[in-house]
PDB file of C-alpha atoms in Angstrom:
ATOM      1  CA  UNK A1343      50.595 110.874  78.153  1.00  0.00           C
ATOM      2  CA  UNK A1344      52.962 113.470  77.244  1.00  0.00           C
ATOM      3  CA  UNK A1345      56.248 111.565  77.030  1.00  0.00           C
ATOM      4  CA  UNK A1346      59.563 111.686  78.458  1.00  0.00           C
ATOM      5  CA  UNK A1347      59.363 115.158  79.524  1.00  0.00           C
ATOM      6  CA  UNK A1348      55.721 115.103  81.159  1.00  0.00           C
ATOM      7  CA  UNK A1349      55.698 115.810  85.005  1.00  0.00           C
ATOM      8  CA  UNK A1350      55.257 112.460  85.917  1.00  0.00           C
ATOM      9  CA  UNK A1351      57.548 110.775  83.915  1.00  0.00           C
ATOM     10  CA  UNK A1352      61.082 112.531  84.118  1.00  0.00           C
ATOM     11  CA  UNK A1353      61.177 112.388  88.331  1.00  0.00           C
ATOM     12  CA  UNK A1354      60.629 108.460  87.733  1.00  0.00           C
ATOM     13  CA  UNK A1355      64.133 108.362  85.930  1.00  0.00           C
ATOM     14  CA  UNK A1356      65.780 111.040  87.620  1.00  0.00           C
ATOM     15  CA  UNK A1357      65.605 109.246  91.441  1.00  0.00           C
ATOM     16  CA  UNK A1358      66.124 105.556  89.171  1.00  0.00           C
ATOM     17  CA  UNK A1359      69.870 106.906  87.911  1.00  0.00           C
ATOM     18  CA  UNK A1360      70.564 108.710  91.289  1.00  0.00           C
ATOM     19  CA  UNK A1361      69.964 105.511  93.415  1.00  0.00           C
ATOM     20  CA  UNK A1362      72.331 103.541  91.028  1.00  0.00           C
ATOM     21  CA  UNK A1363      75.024 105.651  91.391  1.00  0.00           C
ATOM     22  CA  UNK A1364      74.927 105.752  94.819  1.00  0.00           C
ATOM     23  CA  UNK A1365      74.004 102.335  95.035  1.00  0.00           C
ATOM     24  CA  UNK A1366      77.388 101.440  92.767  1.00  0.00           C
ATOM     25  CA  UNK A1367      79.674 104.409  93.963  1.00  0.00           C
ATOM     26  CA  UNK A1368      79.223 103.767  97.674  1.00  0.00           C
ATOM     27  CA  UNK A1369      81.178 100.185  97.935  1.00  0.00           C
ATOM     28  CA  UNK A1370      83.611 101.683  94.917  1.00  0.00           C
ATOM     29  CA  UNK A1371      84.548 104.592  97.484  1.00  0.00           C
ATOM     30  CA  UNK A1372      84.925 101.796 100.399  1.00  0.00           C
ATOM     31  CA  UNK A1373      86.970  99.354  98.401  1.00  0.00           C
ATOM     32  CA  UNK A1374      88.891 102.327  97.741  1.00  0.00           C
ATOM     33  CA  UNK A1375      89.227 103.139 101.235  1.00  0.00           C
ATOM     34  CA  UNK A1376      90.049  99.466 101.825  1.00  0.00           C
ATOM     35  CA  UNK A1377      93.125  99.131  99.047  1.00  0.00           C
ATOM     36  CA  UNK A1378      94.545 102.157 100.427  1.00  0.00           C
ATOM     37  CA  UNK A1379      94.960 100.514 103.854  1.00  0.00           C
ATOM     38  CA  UNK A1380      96.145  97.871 102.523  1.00  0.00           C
ATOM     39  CA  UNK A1381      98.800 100.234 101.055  1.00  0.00           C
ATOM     40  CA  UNK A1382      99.865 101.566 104.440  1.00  0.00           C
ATOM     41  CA  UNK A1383     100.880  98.063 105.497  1.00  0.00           C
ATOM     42  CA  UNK A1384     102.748  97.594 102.325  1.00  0.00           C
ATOM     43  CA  UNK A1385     104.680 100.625 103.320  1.00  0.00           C
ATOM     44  CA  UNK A1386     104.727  99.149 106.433  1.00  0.00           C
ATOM     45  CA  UNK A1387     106.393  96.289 105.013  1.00  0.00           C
ATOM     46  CA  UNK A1388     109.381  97.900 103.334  1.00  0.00           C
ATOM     47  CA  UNK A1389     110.137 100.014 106.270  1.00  0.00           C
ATOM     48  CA  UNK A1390     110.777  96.642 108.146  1.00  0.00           C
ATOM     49  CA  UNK A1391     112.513  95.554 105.192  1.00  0.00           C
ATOM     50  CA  UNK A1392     114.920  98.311 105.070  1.00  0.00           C
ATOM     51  CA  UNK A1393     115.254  97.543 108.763  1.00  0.00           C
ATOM     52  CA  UNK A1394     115.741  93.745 108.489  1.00  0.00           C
ATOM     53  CA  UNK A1395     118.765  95.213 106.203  1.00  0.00           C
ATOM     54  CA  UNK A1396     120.104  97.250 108.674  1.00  0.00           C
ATOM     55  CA  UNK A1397     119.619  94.194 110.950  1.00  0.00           C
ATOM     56  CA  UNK A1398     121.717  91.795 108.718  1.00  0.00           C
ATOM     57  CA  UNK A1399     124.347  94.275 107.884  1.00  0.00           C
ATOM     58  CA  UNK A1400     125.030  94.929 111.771  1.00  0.00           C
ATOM     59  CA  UNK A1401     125.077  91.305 112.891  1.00  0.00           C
ATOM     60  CA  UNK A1402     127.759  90.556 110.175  1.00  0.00           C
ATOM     61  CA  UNK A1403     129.780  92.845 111.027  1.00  0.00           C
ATOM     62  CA  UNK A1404     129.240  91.480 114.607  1.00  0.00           C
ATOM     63  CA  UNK A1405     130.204  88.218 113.457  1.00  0.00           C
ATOM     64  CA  UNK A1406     133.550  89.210 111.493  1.00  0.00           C
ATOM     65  CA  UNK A1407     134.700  91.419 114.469  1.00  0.00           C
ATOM     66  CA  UNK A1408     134.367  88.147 116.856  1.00  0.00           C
ATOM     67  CA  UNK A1409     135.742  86.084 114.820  1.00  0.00           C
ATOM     68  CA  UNK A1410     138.902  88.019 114.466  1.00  0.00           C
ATOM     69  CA  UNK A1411     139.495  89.007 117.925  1.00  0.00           C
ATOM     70  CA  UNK A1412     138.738  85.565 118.529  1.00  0.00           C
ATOM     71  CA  UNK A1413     141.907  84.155 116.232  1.00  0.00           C
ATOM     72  CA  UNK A1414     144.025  87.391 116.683  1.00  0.00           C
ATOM     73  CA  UNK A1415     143.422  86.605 120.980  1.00  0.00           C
ATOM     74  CA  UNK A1416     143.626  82.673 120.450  1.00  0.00           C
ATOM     75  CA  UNK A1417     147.164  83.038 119.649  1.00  0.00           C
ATOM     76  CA  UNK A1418     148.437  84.817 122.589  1.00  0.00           C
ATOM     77  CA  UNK A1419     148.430  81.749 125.170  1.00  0.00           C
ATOM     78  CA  UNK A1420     145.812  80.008 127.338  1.00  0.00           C
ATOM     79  CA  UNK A1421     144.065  83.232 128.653  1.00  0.00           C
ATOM     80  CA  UNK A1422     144.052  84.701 125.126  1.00  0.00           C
ATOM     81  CA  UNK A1423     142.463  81.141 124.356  1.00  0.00           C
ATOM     82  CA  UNK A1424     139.525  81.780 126.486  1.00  0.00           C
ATOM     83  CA  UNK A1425     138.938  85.197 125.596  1.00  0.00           C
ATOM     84  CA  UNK A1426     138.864  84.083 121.936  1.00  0.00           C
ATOM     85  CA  UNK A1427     136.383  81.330 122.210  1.00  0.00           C
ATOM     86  CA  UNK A1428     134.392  84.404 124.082  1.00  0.00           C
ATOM     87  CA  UNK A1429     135.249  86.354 121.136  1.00  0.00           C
ATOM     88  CA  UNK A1430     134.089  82.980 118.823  1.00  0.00           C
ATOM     89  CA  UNK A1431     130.632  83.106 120.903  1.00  0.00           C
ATOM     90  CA  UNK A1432     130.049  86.901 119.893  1.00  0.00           C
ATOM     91  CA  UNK A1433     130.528  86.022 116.113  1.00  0.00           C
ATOM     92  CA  UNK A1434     128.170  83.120 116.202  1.00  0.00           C
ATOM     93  CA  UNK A1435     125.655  85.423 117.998  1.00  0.00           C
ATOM     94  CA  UNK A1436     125.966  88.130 115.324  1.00  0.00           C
ATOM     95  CA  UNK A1437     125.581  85.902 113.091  1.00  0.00           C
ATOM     96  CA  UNK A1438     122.359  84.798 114.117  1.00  0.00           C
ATOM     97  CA  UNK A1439     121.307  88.781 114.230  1.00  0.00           C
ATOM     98  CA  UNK A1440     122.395  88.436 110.756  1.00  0.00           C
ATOM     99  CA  UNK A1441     119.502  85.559 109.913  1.00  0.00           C
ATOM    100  CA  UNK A1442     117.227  86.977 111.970  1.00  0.00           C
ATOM    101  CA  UNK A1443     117.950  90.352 109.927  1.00  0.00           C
ATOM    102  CA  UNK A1444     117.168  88.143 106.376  1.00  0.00           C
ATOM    103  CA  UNK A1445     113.928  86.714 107.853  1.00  0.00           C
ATOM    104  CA  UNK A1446     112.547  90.381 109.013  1.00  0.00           C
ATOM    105  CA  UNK A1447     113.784  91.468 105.192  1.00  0.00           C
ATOM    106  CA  UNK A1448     111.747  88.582 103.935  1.00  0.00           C
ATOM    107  CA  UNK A1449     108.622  89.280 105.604  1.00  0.00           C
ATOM    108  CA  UNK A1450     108.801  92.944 104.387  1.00  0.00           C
ATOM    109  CA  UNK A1451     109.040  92.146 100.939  1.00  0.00           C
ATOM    110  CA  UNK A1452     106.073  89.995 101.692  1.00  0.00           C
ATOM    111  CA  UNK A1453     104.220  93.041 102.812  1.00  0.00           C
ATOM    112  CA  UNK A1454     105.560  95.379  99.997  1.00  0.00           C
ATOM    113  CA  UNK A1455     103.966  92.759  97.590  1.00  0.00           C
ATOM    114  CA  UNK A1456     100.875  92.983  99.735  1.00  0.00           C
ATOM    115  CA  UNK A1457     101.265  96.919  99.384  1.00  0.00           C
ATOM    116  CA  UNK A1458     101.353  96.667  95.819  1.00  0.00           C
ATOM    117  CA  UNK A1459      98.224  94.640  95.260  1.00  0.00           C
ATOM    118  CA  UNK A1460      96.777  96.982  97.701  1.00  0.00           C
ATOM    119  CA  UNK A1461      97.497  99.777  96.113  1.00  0.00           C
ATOM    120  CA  UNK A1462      96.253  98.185  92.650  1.00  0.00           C
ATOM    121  CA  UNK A1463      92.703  97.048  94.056  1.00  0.00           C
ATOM    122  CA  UNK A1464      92.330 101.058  95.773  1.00  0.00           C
ATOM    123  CA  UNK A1465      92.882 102.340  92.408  1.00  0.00           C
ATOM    124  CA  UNK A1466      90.210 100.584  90.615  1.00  0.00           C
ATOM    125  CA  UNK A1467      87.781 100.802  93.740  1.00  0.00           C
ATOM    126  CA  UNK A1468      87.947 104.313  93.487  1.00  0.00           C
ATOM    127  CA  UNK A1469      87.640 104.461  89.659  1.00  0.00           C
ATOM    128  CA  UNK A1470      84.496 101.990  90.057  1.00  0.00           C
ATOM    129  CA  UNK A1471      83.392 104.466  92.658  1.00  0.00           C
ATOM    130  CA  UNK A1472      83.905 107.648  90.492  1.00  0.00           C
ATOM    131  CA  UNK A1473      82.662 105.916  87.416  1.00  0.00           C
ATOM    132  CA  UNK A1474      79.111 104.558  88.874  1.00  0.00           C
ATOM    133  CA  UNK A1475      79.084 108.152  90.201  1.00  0.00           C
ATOM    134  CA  UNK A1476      79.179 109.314  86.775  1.00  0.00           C
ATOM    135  CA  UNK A1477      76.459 107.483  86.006  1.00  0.00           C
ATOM    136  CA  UNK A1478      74.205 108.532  88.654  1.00  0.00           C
ATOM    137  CA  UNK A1479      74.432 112.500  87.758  1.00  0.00           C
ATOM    138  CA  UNK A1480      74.757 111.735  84.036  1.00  0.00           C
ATOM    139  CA  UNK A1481      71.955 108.798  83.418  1.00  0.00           C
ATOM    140  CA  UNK A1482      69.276 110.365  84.227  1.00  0.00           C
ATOM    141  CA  UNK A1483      69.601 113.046  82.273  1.00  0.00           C
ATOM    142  CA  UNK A1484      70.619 111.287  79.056  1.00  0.00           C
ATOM    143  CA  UNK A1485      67.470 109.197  79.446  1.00  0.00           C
ATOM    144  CA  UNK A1486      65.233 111.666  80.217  1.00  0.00           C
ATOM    145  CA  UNK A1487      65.153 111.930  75.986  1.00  0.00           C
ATOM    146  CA  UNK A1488      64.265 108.831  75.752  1.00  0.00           C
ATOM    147  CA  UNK A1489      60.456 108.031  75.351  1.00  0.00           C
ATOM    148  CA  UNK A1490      59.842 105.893  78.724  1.00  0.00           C
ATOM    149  CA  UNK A1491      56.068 105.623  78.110  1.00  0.00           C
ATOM    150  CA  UNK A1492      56.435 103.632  75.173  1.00  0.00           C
ATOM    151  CA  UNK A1493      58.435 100.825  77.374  1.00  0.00           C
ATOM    152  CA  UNK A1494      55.737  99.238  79.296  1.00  0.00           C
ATOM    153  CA  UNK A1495      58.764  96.523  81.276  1.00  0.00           C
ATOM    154  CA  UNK A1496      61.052  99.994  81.871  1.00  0.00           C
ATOM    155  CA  UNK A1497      57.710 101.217  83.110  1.00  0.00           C
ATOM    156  CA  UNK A1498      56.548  98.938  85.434  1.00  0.00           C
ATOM    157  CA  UNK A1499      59.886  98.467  86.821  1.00  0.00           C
ATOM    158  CA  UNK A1500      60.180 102.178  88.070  1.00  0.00           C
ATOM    159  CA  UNK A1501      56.918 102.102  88.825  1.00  0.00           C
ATOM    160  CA  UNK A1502      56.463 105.871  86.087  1.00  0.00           C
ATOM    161  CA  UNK A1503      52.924 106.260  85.242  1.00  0.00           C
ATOM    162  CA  UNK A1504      52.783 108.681  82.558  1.00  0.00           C
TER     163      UNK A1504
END
């Protein structure tokens, strides 16, 4: 008796809408959390690629200095000769720096991508979060105008007895 706003019927939705939100906003906040960590390894990522750059740009330059000391020392005589398959070895070493460089670059593009995504799923965990919030300090308030004595199922399902 008394409706909505009798004593033992408003506490009933009150506590119902504030265990919702917390019940919804909690893992909201955490995949939040999550996506954001999952952003630090995408920056992660394009620091390395940046690096792998760096990497690639060095070892060809490695590889175009060896080669031409190799050639320009070749042509001297038989000592020159050795020195410039010496020279030849250092060029097909920076070379390889080089490829190793493009693979690091390709694995941080990886993890930007991963950033991204990241990112994207932090975003919406934290609206989830802020949005089932909402809910939880708005709901019960709203509903607290609606008559909950006349629904018996709303009734027995929080348990009001008004």
């Amino acid at each position: 008796s008394g409706g909505p706003f009798s004593p033992t019927c408003q506490p009933c939705w009150h506590a119902f809408w504030r265990a919702l939100g917390t019940r919804e906003g909690v893992p909201g906040v955490l995949v939040g959390m999550i996506g954001m960590l999952v952003g630090v390894v995408g920056t992660v990522g394009m620091v390395s690629t940046m690096v792998g750059n760096m990497a690639v740009m060095v070892g060809m330059l490695v590889g175009v200095v060896g080669s031409s000391v190799g050639i320009l020392v070749a042509s001297v005589g038989t000592v020159g000769a050795m020195v410039g398959m010496v020279g030849m070895l250092v060029g097909m070493v920076g070379s390889s720096v080089g490829w190793v460089g493009m693979l690091v670059v390709m694995v941080g593009m990886v993890g930007s991508l991963v950033g991204a995504v990241g990112n994207m799923v932090g975003m919406v965990g934290m609206l989830v979060g802020a949005d089932s919030t909402m809910i939880g300090i708005f709901g019960g308030r709203i509903l607290t105008w609606l008559k909950c004595c006349h629904a018996p199922l709303t009734l027995l399902l929080l348990q009001c007895k008004c």
